Short mmCIF file of C-alpha atoms in Angstrom, two decimals:
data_model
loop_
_atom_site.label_atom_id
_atom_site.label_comp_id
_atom_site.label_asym_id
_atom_site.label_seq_id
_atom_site.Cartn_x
_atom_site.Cartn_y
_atom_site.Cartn_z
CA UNK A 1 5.02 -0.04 -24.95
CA UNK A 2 7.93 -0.92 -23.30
CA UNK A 3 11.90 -0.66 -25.14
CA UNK A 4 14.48 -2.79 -25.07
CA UNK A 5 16.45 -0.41 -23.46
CA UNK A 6 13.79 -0.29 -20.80
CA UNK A 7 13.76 -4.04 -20.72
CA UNK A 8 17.70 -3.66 -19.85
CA UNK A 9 17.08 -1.38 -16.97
CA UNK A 10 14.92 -3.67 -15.17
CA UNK A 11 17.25 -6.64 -15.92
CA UNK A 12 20.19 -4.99 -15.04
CA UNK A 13 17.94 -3.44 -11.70
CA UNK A 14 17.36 -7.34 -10.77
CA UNK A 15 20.87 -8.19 -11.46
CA UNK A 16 22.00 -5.20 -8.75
CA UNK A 17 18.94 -5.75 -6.21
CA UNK A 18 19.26 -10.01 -6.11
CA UNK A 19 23.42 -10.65 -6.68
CA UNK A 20 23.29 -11.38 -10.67
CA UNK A 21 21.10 -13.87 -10.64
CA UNK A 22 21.24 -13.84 -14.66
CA UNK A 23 24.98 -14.01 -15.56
CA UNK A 24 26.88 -15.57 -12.91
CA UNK A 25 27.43 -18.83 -14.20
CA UNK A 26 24.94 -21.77 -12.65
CA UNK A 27 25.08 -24.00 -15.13
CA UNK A 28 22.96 -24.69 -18.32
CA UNK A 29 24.24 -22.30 -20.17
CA UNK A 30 27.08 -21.78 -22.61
CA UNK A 31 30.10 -21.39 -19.87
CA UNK A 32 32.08 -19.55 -22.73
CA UNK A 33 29.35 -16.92 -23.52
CA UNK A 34 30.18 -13.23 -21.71
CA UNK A 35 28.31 -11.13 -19.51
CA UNK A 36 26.90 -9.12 -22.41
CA UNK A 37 26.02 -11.84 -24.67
CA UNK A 38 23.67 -13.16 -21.59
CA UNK A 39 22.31 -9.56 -21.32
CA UNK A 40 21.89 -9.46 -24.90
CA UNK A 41 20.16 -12.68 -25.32
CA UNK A 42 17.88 -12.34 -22.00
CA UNK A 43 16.91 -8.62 -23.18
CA UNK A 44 15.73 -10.37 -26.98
CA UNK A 45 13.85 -12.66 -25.02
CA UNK A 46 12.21 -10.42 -22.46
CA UNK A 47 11.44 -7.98 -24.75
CA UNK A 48 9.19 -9.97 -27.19
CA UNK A 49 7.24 -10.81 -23.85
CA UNK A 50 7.21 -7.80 -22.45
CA UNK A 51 6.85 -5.30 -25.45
CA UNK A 52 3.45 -4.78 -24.93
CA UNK A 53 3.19 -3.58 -21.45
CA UNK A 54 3.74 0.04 -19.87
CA UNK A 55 7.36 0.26 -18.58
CA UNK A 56 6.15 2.11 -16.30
CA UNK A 57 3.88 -0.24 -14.51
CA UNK A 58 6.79 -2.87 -14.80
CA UNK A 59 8.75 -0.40 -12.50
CA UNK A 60 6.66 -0.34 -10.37
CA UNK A 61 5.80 -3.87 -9.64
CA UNK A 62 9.33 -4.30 -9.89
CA UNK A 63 10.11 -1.83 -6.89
CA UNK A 64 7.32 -3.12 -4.86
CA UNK A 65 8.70 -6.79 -5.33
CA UNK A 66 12.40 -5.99 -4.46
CA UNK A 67 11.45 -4.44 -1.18
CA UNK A 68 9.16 -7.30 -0.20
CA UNK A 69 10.72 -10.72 -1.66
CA UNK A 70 14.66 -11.93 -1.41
CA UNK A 71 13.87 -13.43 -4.75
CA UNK A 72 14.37 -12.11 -8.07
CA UNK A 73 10.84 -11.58 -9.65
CA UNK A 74 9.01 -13.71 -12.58
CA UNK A 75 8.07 -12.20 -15.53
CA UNK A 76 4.56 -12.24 -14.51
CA UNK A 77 5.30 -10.89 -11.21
CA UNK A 78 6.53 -7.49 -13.34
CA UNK A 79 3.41 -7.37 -15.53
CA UNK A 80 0.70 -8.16 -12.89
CA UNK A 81 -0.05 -5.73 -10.76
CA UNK A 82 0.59 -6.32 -7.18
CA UNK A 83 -2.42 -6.51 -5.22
CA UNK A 84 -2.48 -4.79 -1.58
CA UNK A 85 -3.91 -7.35 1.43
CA UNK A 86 -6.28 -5.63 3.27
CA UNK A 87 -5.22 -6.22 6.70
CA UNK A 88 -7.25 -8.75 8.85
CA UNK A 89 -9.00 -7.71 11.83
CA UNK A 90 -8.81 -4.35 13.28
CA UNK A 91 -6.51 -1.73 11.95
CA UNK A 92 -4.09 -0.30 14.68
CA UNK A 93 -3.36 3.71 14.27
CA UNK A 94 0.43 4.33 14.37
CA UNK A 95 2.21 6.27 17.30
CA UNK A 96 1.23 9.72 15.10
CA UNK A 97 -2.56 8.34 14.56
CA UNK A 98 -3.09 7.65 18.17
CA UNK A 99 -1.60 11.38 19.26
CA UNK A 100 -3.87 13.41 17.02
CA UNK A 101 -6.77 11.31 18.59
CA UNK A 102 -5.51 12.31 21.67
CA UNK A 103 -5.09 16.02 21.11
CA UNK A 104 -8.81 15.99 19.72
CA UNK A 105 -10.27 14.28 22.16
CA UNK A 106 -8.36 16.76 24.68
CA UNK A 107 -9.73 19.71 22.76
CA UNK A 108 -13.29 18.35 22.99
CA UNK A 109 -13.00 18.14 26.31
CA UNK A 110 -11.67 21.66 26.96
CA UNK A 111 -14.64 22.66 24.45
CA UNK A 112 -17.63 20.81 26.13
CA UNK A 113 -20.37 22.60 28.73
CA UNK A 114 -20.41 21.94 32.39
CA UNK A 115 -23.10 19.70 33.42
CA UNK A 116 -24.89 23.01 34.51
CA UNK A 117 -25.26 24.44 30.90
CA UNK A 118 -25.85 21.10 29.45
CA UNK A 119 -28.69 20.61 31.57
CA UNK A 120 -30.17 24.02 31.12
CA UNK A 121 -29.50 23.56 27.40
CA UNK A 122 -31.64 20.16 27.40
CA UNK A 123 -34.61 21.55 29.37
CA UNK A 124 -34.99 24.32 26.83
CA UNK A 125 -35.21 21.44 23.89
CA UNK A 126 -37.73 19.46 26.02
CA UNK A 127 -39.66 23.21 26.56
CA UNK A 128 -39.76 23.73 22.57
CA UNK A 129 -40.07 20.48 21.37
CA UNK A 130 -43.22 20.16 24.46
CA UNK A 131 -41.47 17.01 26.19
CA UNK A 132 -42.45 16.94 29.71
CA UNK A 133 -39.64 16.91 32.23
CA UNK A 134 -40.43 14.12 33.67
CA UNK A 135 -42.26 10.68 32.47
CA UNK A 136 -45.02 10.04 34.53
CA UNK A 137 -45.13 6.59 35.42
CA UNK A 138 -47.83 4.22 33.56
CA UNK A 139 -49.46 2.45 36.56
CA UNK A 140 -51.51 1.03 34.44
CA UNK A 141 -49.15 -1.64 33.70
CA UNK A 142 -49.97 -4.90 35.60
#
């Protein structure tokens, strides 16, 4: 459930994020009618559309749309949640991503056996698991 007093803090967060776009006067409404009375009537009206959602979604949606559109947000842009694009194609690490990688591959390296011990370590599999050495050659083939 979401208050009017909640519905004022996202109207009056629009009004400071996009330059007022709900009181300054652009025509069609009452020129005579205040600052307040605007508020006022917008909040009534955003409130019995908005009543039933969770403020706290609306804030959210509403923080994700300010720092990604220069124009204020719909009604439904504050109740639907915004939906994050995968990326297309393959995902390139940032400058931290790619210097872990780094470091890990470096410590691998500094971990690995010499070509000595890895070969000693792979005859002794062969020797257990009774793999010849070498593959003698079927001659047979022809």
């Amino acid at each position: 459930m979401t208050t009017k007093k909640e519905i004022l803090e996202v109207i009056m967060t629009i009004e400071h994020a996009y330059n007022n776009p709900f009181t300054r006067n652009i025509g069609g409404f009452d020129e005579n009618e205040t600052k307040e009375q605007k508020l006022v009537r917008m909040v009534d009206s955003w409130y019995k559309l908005l009543k039933d959602f969770d403020y706290d979604q609306i804030k959210v949606n509403l923080e994700k749309h300010i720092m990604t559109s220069k124009y204020p947000p719909s009604i439904a842009e504050l109740v639907n949640q915004v939906k994050e694009e995968a990326p297309a194609g393959p995902v390139i690490p940032t400058a931290e991503e790619t210097r872990e990688m780094l470091q890990e591959r470096a410590r691998n390296r500094r971990n690995a056996a010499s070509p000595e011990v890895r070969e000693k370590a792979l005859a002794e599999i062969r020797r257990i698991l009774n793999i010849p050495d070498e593959v003698e050659k079927n001659e047979s083939v022809g």
